[in-house]
Short mmCIF file of C-alpha atoms and ligand atoms in Angstrom, two decimals:
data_model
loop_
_atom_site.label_atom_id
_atom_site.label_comp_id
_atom_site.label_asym_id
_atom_site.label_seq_id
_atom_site.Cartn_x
_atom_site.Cartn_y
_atom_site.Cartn_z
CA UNK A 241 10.48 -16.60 -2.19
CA UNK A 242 7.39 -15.69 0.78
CA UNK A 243 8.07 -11.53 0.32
CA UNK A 244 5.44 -11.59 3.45
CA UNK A 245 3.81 -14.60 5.95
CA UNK A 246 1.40 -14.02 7.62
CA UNK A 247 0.12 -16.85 10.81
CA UNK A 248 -2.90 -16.25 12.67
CA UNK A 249 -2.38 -12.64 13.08
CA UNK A 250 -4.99 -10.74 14.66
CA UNK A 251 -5.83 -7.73 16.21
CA UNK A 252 -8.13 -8.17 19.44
CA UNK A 253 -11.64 -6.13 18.74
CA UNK A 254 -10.70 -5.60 15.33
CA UNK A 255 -8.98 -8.26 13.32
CA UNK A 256 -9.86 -12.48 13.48
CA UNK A 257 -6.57 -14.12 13.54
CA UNK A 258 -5.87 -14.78 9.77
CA UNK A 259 -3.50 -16.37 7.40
CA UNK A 260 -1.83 -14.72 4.44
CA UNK A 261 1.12 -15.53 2.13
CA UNK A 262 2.59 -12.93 -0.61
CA UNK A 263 5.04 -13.95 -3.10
CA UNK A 264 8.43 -11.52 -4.59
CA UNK A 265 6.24 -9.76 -7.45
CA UNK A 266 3.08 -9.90 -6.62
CA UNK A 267 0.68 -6.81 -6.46
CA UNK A 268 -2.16 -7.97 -3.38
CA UNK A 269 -5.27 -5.68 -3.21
CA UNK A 270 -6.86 -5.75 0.03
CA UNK A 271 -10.92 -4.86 -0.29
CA UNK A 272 -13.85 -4.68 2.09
CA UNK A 273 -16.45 -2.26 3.91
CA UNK A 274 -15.08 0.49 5.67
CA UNK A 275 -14.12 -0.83 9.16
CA UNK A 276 -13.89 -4.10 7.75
CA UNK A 277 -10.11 -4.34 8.93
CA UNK A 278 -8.17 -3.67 6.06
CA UNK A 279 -5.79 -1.25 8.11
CA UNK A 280 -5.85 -2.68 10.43
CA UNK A 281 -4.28 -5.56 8.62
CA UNK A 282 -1.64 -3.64 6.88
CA UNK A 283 -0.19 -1.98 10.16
CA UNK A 284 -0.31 -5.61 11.49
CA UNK A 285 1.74 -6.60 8.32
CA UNK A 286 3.77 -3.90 8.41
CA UNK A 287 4.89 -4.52 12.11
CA UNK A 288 3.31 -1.01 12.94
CA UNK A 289 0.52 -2.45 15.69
CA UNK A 290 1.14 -4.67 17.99
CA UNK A 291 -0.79 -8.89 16.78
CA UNK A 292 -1.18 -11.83 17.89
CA UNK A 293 0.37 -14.59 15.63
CA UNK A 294 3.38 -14.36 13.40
CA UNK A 295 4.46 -12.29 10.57
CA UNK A 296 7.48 -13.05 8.91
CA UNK A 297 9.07 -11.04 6.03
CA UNK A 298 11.75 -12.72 3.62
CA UNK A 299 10.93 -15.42 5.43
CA UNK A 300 12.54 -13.65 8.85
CA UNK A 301 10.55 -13.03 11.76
CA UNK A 302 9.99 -9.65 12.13
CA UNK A 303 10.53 -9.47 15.89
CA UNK A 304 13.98 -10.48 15.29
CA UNK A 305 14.42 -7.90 12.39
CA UNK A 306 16.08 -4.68 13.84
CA UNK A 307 14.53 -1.21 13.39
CA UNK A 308 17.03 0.01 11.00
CA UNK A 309 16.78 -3.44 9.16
CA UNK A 310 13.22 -3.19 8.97
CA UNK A 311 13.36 0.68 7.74
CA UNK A 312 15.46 -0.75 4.49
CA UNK A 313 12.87 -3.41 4.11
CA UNK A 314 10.00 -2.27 3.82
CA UNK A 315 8.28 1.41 3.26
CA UNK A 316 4.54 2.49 4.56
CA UNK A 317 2.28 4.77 3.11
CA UNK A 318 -0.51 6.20 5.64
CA UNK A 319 -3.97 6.48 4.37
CA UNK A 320 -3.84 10.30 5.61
CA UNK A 321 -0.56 12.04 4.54
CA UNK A 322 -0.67 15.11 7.80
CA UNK A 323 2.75 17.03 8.27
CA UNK A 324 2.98 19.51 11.63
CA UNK A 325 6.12 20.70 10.52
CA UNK A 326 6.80 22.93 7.51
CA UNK A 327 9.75 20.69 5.62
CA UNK A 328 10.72 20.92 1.91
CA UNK A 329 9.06 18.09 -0.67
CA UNK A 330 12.61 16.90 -0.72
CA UNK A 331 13.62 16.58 2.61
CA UNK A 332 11.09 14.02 3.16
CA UNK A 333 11.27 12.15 0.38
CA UNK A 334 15.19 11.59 1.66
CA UNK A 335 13.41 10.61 4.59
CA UNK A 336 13.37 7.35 2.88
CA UNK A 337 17.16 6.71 2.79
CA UNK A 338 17.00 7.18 6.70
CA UNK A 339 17.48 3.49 7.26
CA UNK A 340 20.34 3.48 4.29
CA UNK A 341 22.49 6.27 6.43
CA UNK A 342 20.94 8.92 4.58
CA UNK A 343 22.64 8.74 1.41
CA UNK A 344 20.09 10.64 -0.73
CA UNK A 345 20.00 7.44 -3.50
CA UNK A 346 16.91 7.84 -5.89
CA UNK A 347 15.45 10.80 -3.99
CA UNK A 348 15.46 12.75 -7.43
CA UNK A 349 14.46 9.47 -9.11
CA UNK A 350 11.36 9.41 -6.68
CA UNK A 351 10.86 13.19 -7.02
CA UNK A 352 10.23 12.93 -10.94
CA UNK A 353 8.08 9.46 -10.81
CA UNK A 354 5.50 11.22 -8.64
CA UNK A 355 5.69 14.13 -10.74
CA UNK A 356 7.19 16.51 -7.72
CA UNK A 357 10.19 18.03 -9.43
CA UNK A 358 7.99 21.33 -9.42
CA UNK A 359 6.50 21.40 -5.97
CA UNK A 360 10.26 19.74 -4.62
CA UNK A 361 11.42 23.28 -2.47
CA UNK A 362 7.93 23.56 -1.52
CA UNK A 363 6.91 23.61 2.54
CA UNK A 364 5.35 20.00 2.26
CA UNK A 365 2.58 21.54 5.00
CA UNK A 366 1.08 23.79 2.61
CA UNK A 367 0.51 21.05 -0.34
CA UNK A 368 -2.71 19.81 -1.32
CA UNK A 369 -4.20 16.29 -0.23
CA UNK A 370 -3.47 14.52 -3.52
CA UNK A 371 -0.14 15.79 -3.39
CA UNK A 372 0.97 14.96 0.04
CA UNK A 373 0.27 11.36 -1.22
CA UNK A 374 2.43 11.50 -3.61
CA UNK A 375 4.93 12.76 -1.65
CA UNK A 376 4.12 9.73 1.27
CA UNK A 377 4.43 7.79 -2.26
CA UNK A 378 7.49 9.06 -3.31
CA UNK A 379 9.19 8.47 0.08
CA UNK A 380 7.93 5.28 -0.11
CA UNK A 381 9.82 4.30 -3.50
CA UNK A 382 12.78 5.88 -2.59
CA UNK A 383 13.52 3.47 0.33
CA UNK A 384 13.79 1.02 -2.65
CA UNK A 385 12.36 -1.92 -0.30
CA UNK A 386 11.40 -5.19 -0.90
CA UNK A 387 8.28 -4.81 0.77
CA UNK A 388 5.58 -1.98 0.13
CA UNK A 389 2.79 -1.59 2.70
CA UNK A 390 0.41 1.42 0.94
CA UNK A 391 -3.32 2.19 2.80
CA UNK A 392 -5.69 3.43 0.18
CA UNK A 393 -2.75 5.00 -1.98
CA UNK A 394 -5.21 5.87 -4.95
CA UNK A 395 -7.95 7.49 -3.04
CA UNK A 396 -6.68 11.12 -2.84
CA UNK A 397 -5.07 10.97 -6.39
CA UNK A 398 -6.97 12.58 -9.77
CA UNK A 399 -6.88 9.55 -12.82
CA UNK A 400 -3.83 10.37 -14.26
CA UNK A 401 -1.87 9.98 -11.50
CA UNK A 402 -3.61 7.59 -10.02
CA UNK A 403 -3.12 5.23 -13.19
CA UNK A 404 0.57 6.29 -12.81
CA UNK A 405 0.48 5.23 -9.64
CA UNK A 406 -1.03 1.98 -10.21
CA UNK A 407 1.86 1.51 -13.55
CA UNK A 408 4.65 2.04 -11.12
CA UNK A 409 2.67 -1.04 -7.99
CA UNK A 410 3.33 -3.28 -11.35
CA UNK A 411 6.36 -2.28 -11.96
CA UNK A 412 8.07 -2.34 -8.85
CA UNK A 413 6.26 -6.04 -8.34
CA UNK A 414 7.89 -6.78 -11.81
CA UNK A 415 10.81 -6.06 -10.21
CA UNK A 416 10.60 -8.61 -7.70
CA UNK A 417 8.95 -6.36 -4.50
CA UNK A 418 5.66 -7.48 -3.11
CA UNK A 419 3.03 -4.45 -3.02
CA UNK A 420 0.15 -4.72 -0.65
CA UNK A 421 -2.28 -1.71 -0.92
CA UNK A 422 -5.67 -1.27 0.52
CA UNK A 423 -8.26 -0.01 -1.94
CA UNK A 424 -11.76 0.65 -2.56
CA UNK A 425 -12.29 1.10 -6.56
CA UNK A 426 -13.13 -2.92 -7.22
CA UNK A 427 -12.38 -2.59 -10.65
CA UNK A 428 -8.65 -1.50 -10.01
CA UNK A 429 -8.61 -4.82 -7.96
CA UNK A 430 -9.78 -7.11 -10.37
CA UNK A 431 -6.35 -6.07 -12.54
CA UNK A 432 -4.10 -7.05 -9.19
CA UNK A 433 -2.76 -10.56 -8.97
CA UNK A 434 -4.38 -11.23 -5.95
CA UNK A 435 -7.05 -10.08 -3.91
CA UNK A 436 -7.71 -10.28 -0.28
CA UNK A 437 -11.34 -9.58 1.05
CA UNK A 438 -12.42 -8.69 4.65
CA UNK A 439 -15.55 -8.53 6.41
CA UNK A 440 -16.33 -6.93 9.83
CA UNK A 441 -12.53 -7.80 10.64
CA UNK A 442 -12.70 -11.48 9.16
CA UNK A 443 -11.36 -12.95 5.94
CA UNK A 444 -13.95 -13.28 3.22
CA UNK A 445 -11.80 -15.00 0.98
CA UNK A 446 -8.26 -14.71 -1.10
CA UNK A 447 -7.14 -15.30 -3.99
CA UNK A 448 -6.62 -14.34 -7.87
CA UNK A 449 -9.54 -11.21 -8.64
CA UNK A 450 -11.91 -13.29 -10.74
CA UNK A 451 -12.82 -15.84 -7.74
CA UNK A 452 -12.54 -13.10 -4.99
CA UNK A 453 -14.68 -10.23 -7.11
CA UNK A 454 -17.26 -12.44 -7.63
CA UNK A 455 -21.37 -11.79 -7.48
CA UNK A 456 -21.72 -13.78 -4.31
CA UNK A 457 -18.96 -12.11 -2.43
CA UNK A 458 -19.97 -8.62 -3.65
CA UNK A 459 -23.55 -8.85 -2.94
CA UNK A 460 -22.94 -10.66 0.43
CA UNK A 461 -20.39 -8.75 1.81
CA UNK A 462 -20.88 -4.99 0.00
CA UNK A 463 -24.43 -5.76 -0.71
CA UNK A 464 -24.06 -4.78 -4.31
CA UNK A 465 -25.19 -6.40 -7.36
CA UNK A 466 -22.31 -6.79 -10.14
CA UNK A 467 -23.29 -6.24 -13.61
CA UNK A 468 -21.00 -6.30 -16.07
CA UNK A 469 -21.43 -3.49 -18.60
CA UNK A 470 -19.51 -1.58 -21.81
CA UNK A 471 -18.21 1.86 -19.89
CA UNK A 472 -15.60 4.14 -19.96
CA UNK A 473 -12.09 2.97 -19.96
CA UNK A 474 -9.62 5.39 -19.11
CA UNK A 475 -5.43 4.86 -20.18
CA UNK A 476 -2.21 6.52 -20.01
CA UNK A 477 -1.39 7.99 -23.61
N1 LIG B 260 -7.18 3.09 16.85
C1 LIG B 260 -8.21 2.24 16.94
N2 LIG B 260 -8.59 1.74 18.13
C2 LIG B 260 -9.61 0.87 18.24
N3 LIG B 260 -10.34 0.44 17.20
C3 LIG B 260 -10.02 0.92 16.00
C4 LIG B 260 -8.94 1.84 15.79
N4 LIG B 260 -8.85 2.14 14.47
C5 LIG B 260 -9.83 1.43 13.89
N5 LIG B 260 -10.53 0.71 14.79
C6 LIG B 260 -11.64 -0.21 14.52
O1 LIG B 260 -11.10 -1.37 13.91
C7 LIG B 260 -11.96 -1.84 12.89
C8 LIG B 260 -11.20 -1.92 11.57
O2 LIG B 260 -10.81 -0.61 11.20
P1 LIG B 260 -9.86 -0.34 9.97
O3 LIG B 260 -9.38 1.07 10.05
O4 LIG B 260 -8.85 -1.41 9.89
O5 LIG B 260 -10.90 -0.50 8.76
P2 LIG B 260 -10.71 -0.23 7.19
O6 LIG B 260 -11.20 -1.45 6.50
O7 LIG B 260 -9.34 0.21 6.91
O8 LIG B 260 -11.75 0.95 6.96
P3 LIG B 260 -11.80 2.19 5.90
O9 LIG B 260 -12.23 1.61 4.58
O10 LIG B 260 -12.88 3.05 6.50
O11 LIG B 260 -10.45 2.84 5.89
C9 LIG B 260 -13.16 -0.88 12.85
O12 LIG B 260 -14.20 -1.46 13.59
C10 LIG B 260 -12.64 0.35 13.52
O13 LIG B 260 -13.68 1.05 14.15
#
């Protein structure tokens, strides 16, 4: 099944109308310069700015999805995790069950896959940046959606939970949700099942890593030369 449709949606001034199709279990990278539109394109997605064109989720339009349907749909991360308001770790990861009448399902679950059973009674306000991700993360996998929108989810994390992070985008695709994340570390992408490149707010070019990542593309667009070389390779134990 289409876990996400995307027809000629653009953003005037910042996104050329565009076409984009993501299947139940697959894990989409979206790449390009900063400013190149890959936000832009995940709000769009993620029915959070207003587009032109059509976007369709499950194969439903989403302007006839209701809010509340939408909330148990699909879960955003933001690419900057701010808080005003001095609420426990916990109380916003059950943020996610909102949309599910607040019934606090897989809120512990989500607590201990971020590794946030420690900071969990903690003001979320007075957390560092890394770990405010994890809590947007956390929040994220608690809604237990079919859909997962996530804006540079990697950037703020240190390796180890970053490669956790990256363990649990395949899993839940195993699992039959489609996970679009933006991301800059190209090598990350290339392991993704598809990859989505943008260029001053047009599409470069889709498709599985190898054809997308290539020399051409990276030198034209990045204006980097790709040379493949032995280097470190960091794992989970
Ligand atoms: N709120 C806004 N209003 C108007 N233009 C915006 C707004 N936010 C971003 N833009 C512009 O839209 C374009 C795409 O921005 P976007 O944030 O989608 O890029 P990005 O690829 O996510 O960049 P980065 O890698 O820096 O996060 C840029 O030209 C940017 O200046």
């Amino acid at each position: 099944m289409k876990a996400l449709e995307l027809k000629d949606v653009g953003v005037a001034g910042r996104l050329q109308p565009l076409d984009l199709s993501v299947e139940a279990g697959q894990l989409v990278g979206l790449v390009g310069p900063n400013g190149s539109g890959k936000s832009t394109l995940l709000s769009a997605a993620a029915g959070l700015l207003p587009a032109s064109g059509q976007v369709c989720w499950q194969e439903r339009k989403l302007d006839e999805l209701a809010v509340m349907e939408r909330g148990r749909m699909a879960a955003w991360v933001p690419q900057e995790a701010h808080f005003s308001f001095g609420f426990t770790v916990r109380s916003v990861v059950a943020q996610g069950r909102f949309a599910h009448g607040d019934d606090g399902n897989g809120v512990e679950e989500a607590l201990q896959r971020l590794d946030l059973m420690e900071l969990a009674d903690r003001p979320v306000d007075r957390l560092s940046g890394g770990e405010r991700h994890r809590v947007m993360l956390a929040r994220a996998l608690a809604v237990r959606p079919r859909l997962h929108f996530w804006d540079e989810p990697l950037a703020a994390l240190d390796v180890r939970h970053a490669l956790e992070v990256l363990v649990l985008a395949r899993e839940l695709a195993d699992q039959g949700a489609a996970v679009l994340l933006s991301l800059h570390d190209l090598r990350v992408a290339h392991c993704l099942d598809q990859v989505v490149m943008l260029d001053r707010g047009q599409l470069r070019a889709k498709g599985p890593p190898a054809e997308v990542l290539s020399a051409g593309h990276l030198e034209h667009v990045f204006g980097v030369k790709l040379r493949t070389a032995p280097g470190m390779i960091l794992e989970l134990p």
